[in-house]
CSV table of C-alpha atoms and ligand atoms in Angstrom, one decimal:
chain,number,residue,atom,x,y,z
A,140,UNK,CA,17.0,-14.8,28.4
A,141,UNK,CA,18.1,-15.3,24.7
A,142,UNK,CA,17.4,-12.2,21.9
A,143,UNK,CA,15.0,-14.6,20.2
A,144,UNK,CA,12.8,-15.2,23.4
A,145,UNK,CA,12.9,-11.4,24.5
A,146,UNK,CA,10.8,-10.9,21.4
A,147,UNK,CA,8.3,-13.7,21.4
A,148,UNK,CA,7.3,-12.6,24.5
A,149,UNK,CA,7.4,-8.9,23.2
A,150,UNK,CA,5.6,-9.9,20.1
A,151,UNK,CA,2.9,-11.2,22.9
A,152,UNK,CA,2.7,-8.0,24.3
A,153,UNK,CA,2.2,-6.1,21.2
A,154,UNK,CA,-0.6,-8.0,20.5
A,155,UNK,CA,-2.5,-7.7,23.7
A,156,UNK,CA,-3.9,-4.3,22.2
A,157,UNK,CA,-3.0,-1.9,19.9
A,158,UNK,CA,-1.6,0.8,21.3
A,159,UNK,CA,0.5,0.3,24.0
A,160,UNK,CA,0.5,3.6,26.7
A,161,UNK,CA,4.3,5.4,27.1
A,162,UNK,CA,3.5,7.2,30.7
A,163,UNK,CA,5.6,9.5,32.7
A,164,UNK,CA,4.2,9.6,36.0
A,165,UNK,CA,5.3,12.1,38.6
A,166,UNK,CA,3.2,10.6,41.8
A,167,UNK,CA,3.2,7.5,42.3
A,168,UNK,CA,-0.2,7.3,44.3
A,169,UNK,CA,-1.7,8.0,40.9
A,170,UNK,CA,-0.4,5.3,39.6
A,171,UNK,CA,-2.6,2.3,40.5
A,172,UNK,CA,-5.8,4.7,39.2
A,173,UNK,CA,-4.2,5.2,36.5
A,174,UNK,CA,-3.3,1.9,35.3
A,175,UNK,CA,-7.0,0.6,36.6
A,176,UNK,CA,-7.9,3.3,34.0
A,177,UNK,CA,-6.1,2.4,31.1
A,178,UNK,CA,-7.1,-1.0,31.6
A,179,UNK,CA,-10.7,-1.0,31.9
A,180,UNK,CA,-10.8,1.0,28.8
A,181,UNK,CA,-8.6,-2.1,27.6
A,182,UNK,CA,-5.1,-1.4,27.5
A,183,UNK,CA,-3.9,-3.7,29.4
A,184,UNK,CA,0.3,-3.1,28.1
A,185,UNK,CA,2.1,-0.6,29.7
A,186,UNK,CA,4.8,1.8,29.6
A,187,UNK,CA,6.2,3.4,32.6
A,188,UNK,CA,9.3,6.0,31.3
A,189,UNK,CA,12.3,6.2,33.8
A,190,UNK,CA,11.7,10.0,33.7
A,191,UNK,CA,10.5,10.8,36.5
A,192,UNK,CA,11.6,10.0,40.5
A,193,UNK,CA,8.2,8.2,40.2
A,194,UNK,CA,8.6,6.0,37.9
A,195,UNK,CA,9.6,2.9,40.0
A,196,UNK,CA,7.5,3.6,42.7
A,197,UNK,CA,4.3,4.0,40.0
A,198,UNK,CA,5.7,0.0,38.4
A,199,UNK,CA,5.4,-1.1,41.5
A,200,UNK,CA,2.3,0.1,42.3
A,201,UNK,CA,0.9,-1.2,38.6
A,202,UNK,CA,2.2,-4.5,39.1
A,203,UNK,CA,-0.6,-5.0,41.5
A,204,UNK,CA,-3.1,-3.9,39.1
A,205,UNK,CA,-5.3,-6.7,38.1
A,206,UNK,CA,-5.0,-7.0,34.1
A,207,UNK,CA,-2.2,-5.5,34.0
A,208,UNK,CA,1.1,-5.8,31.8
A,209,UNK,CA,3.2,-3.1,33.1
A,210,UNK,CA,7.1,-2.6,31.7
A,211,UNK,CA,9.6,0.6,32.0
A,212,UNK,CA,10.8,2.5,29.1
A,213,UNK,CA,13.6,4.3,28.8
A,214,UNK,CA,15.8,2.2,29.8
A,215,UNK,CA,19.6,4.1,29.1
A,216,UNK,CA,22.0,2.2,31.2
A,217,UNK,CA,22.3,-1.9,33.1
A,218,UNK,CA,21.0,0.1,36.6
A,219,UNK,CA,17.9,1.0,35.0
A,220,UNK,CA,17.1,-2.7,33.5
A,221,UNK,CA,18.0,-3.6,37.2
A,222,UNK,CA,16.2,-1.5,38.9
A,223,UNK,CA,13.0,-2.0,36.2
A,224,UNK,CA,13.2,-5.4,37.2
A,225,UNK,CA,13.5,-5.2,40.8
A,226,UNK,CA,10.9,-3.0,40.9
A,227,UNK,CA,8.6,-5.6,38.8
A,228,UNK,CA,8.7,-4.8,35.4
A,229,UNK,CA,7.4,-8.0,32.8
A,230,UNK,CA,9.0,-6.0,29.9
A,231,UNK,CA,11.5,-3.0,28.8
A,232,UNK,CA,12.0,-0.2,26.3
A,233,UNK,CA,14.6,2.0,24.8
A,234,UNK,CA,14.8,4.6,23.2
A,235,UNK,CA,18.1,3.1,21.0
A,236,UNK,CA,20.2,0.4,21.8
A,237,UNK,CA,23.9,-0.2,23.6
A,238,UNK,CA,26.0,-3.2,24.0
A,239,UNK,CA,25.5,-3.4,28.0
A,240,UNK,CA,22.2,-2.4,27.6
A,241,UNK,CA,21.6,-5.6,25.8
A,242,UNK,CA,23.9,-7.9,27.9
A,243,UNK,CA,21.9,-6.5,30.6
A,244,UNK,CA,18.6,-7.2,29.6
A,245,UNK,CA,19.3,-10.8,28.6
A,246,UNK,CA,21.3,-11.2,31.9
A,247,UNK,CA,18.5,-9.7,34.2
A,248,UNK,CA,15.8,-11.6,31.7
A,249,UNK,CA,14.2,-8.7,30.7
A,250,UNK,CA,12.4,-8.9,27.6
A,251,UNK,CA,13.6,-5.7,25.8
A,252,UNK,CA,12.3,-3.9,23.1
A,253,UNK,CA,14.6,-2.1,21.7
A,254,UNK,CA,14.2,1.1,19.6
A,255,UNK,CA,16.2,1.6,15.9
A,256,UNK,CA,16.1,4.5,14.2
A,257,UNK,CA,17.7,3.7,10.8
A,258,UNK,CA,17.8,0.0,9.0
A,259,UNK,CA,21.6,-0.2,9.9
A,260,UNK,CA,20.4,-0.3,13.6
A,261,UNK,CA,16.9,-2.3,12.7
A,262,UNK,CA,20.2,-5.1,10.9
A,263,UNK,CA,22.3,-4.7,14.1
A,264,UNK,CA,19.3,-5.8,16.1
A,265,UNK,CA,18.2,-8.2,14.2
A,266,UNK,CA,21.4,-10.1,13.1
A,267,UNK,CA,21.6,-10.1,17.5
A,268,UNK,CA,18.2,-11.7,17.1
A,269,UNK,CA,15.5,-9.1,18.5
A,270,UNK,CA,13.0,-9.3,15.7
A,271,UNK,CA,10.5,-7.2,17.3
A,272,UNK,CA,11.6,-3.9,17.6
A,273,UNK,CA,10.5,-0.1,18.8
A,274,UNK,CA,10.6,2.2,15.6
A,275,UNK,CA,12.0,6.1,17.5
A,276,UNK,CA,11.0,8.2,17.3
A,277,UNK,CA,8.5,7.5,14.7
A,278,UNK,CA,7.1,10.5,13.2
A,279,UNK,CA,10.2,12.9,12.9
A,280,UNK,CA,11.9,10.4,11.6
A,281,UNK,CA,10.0,10.1,8.5
A,282,UNK,CA,7.0,8.0,9.9
A,283,UNK,CA,4.9,6.1,8.0
A,284,UNK,CA,6.7,5.5,4.4
A,285,UNK,CA,9.8,5.2,6.4
A,286,UNK,CA,8.3,2.1,8.1
A,287,UNK,CA,7.0,1.5,4.7
A,288,UNK,CA,9.9,1.4,2.9
A,289,UNK,CA,11.8,-0.5,5.6
A,290,UNK,CA,9.5,-3.5,5.0
A,291,UNK,CA,10.5,-3.7,1.5
A,292,UNK,CA,14.6,-4.7,2.6
A,293,UNK,CA,14.1,-6.1,6.2
A,294,UNK,CA,10.3,-8.0,6.4
A,295,UNK,CA,11.5,-10.1,9.7
A,296,UNK,CA,12.1,-7.2,11.7
A,297,UNK,CA,7.9,-5.8,13.3
A,298,UNK,CA,8.2,-2.4,15.1
A,299,UNK,CA,5.9,-0.9,17.3
A,300,UNK,CA,6.6,3.0,16.4
A,301,UNK,CA,6.6,5.6,19.2
A,302,UNK,CA,7.3,9.0,19.0
A,303,UNK,CA,4.2,11.5,17.8
A,304,UNK,CA,1.8,9.0,16.9
A,305,UNK,CA,-1.4,9.8,17.6
A,306,UNK,CA,-5.4,9.2,17.1
A,307,UNK,CA,-5.2,11.1,14.1
A,308,UNK,CA,-2.1,8.5,12.5
A,309,UNK,CA,-2.0,5.7,14.7
A,310,UNK,CA,-4.4,3.8,11.9
A,311,UNK,CA,-1.8,4.2,9.0
A,312,UNK,CA,0.8,3.1,10.9
A,313,UNK,CA,-1.6,-0.1,12.1
A,314,UNK,CA,-2.3,-1.1,8.9
A,315,UNK,CA,1.8,-1.6,8.1
A,316,UNK,CA,2.4,-5.8,8.0
A,317,UNK,CA,5.9,-4.8,9.8
A,318,UNK,CA,4.2,-3.1,12.5
A,319,UNK,CA,2.7,-5.3,15.3
A,320,UNK,CA,1.1,-2.0,17.6
A,321,UNK,CA,1.9,1.1,18.7
A,322,UNK,CA,3.0,3.5,21.5
A,323,UNK,CA,2.2,6.7,22.3
A,324,UNK,CA,1.3,9.1,25.4
A,325,UNK,CA,-1.8,10.7,23.9
A,326,UNK,CA,-4.0,8.2,26.2
A,327,UNK,CA,-2.7,9.8,29.7
A,328,UNK,CA,-3.0,13.9,29.2
A,329,UNK,CA,-1.0,14.8,31.9
A,330,UNK,CA,-3.2,16.9,32.5
A,331,UNK,CA,-6.1,14.6,33.5
A,332,UNK,CA,-3.9,12.2,35.1
A,333,UNK,CA,-3.4,14.9,37.7
A,334,UNK,CA,-7.5,15.6,37.8
A,335,UNK,CA,-7.5,12.3,38.4
A,336,UNK,CA,-10.0,11.9,35.7
A,337,UNK,CA,-10.6,7.8,35.2
A,338,UNK,CA,-13.1,8.0,33.9
A,339,UNK,CA,-12.2,10.2,30.8
A,340,UNK,CA,-8.3,8.1,30.8
A,341,UNK,CA,-10.8,5.2,30.1
A,342,UNK,CA,-12.9,6.7,27.3
A,343,UNK,CA,-9.1,7.7,25.6
A,344,UNK,CA,-8.1,4.2,26.2
A,345,UNK,CA,-11.0,2.5,24.7
A,346,UNK,CA,-11.0,4.8,21.9
A,347,UNK,CA,-7.4,3.3,21.2
A,348,UNK,CA,-8.0,0.3,22.2
A,349,UNK,CA,-10.9,-0.1,18.9
A,350,UNK,CA,-8.4,1.2,16.1
A,351,UNK,CA,-7.8,-1.8,13.1
A,352,UNK,CA,-5.5,-3.7,13.1
B,532,3PG,C1,8.8,9.1,24.1
B,532,3PG,O1,9.8,8.3,24.8
B,532,3PG,O2,7.7,10.1,25.2
B,532,3PG,C2,7.1,8.3,23.7
B,532,3PG,O3,8.0,8.2,22.4
B,532,3PG,C3,5.9,9.0,23.9
B,532,3PG,O4,6.3,9.8,22.6
B,532,3PG,P1,4.6,10.8,22.1
B,532,3PG,O5,4.9,11.6,23.6
B,532,3PG,O6,4.8,12.0,21.2
B,532,3PG,O7,3.3,10.2,22.6
């Protein structure tokens, strides 16, 4: 898959809702219910981070949930890419980008939303063909003013800011012309997942889905 095609596909993923939930899943047995709760609230695109032993099984479970579009986050290596693809992930997200990781995603037909934290990184990715990128870590990297400033010289790159984004600040990101959607973990707090509070998570998702953009 070319980087251009990957960007096109990820622009569509980002268009599904204002927020992509970033999920750290400890128990794959809860994954399908969690996905159903988020989809019911209006958040179909889901990023499962490959940070727990349960992550790949969770992707498998969530991929069966109707209406869900499940991606794998925290892709660091080519092995991660192969495992994510095999588990059924339909998109990938990485905190940064290495040539090897980009090669692996392109070779495995996994559309990657690659992370950038500086203009040079955004330019490197754009040069390669990635016009849709993740801005990470958004808040500690200067947040809205930084991304707004990047929009002047490189308006052709559009972002999904992630890291420190919350219900309180999401709307200010979404108002920027170079922001397609935001990513955040606040819609699926670990305690609510552990407690199986699916109605509560659907409420958080609905609140996020209603954010203007
Ligand atoms: C992450 O990689 O954990 C994401 O950036 C989520 O960050 P958040 O927990 O601040 O939403």
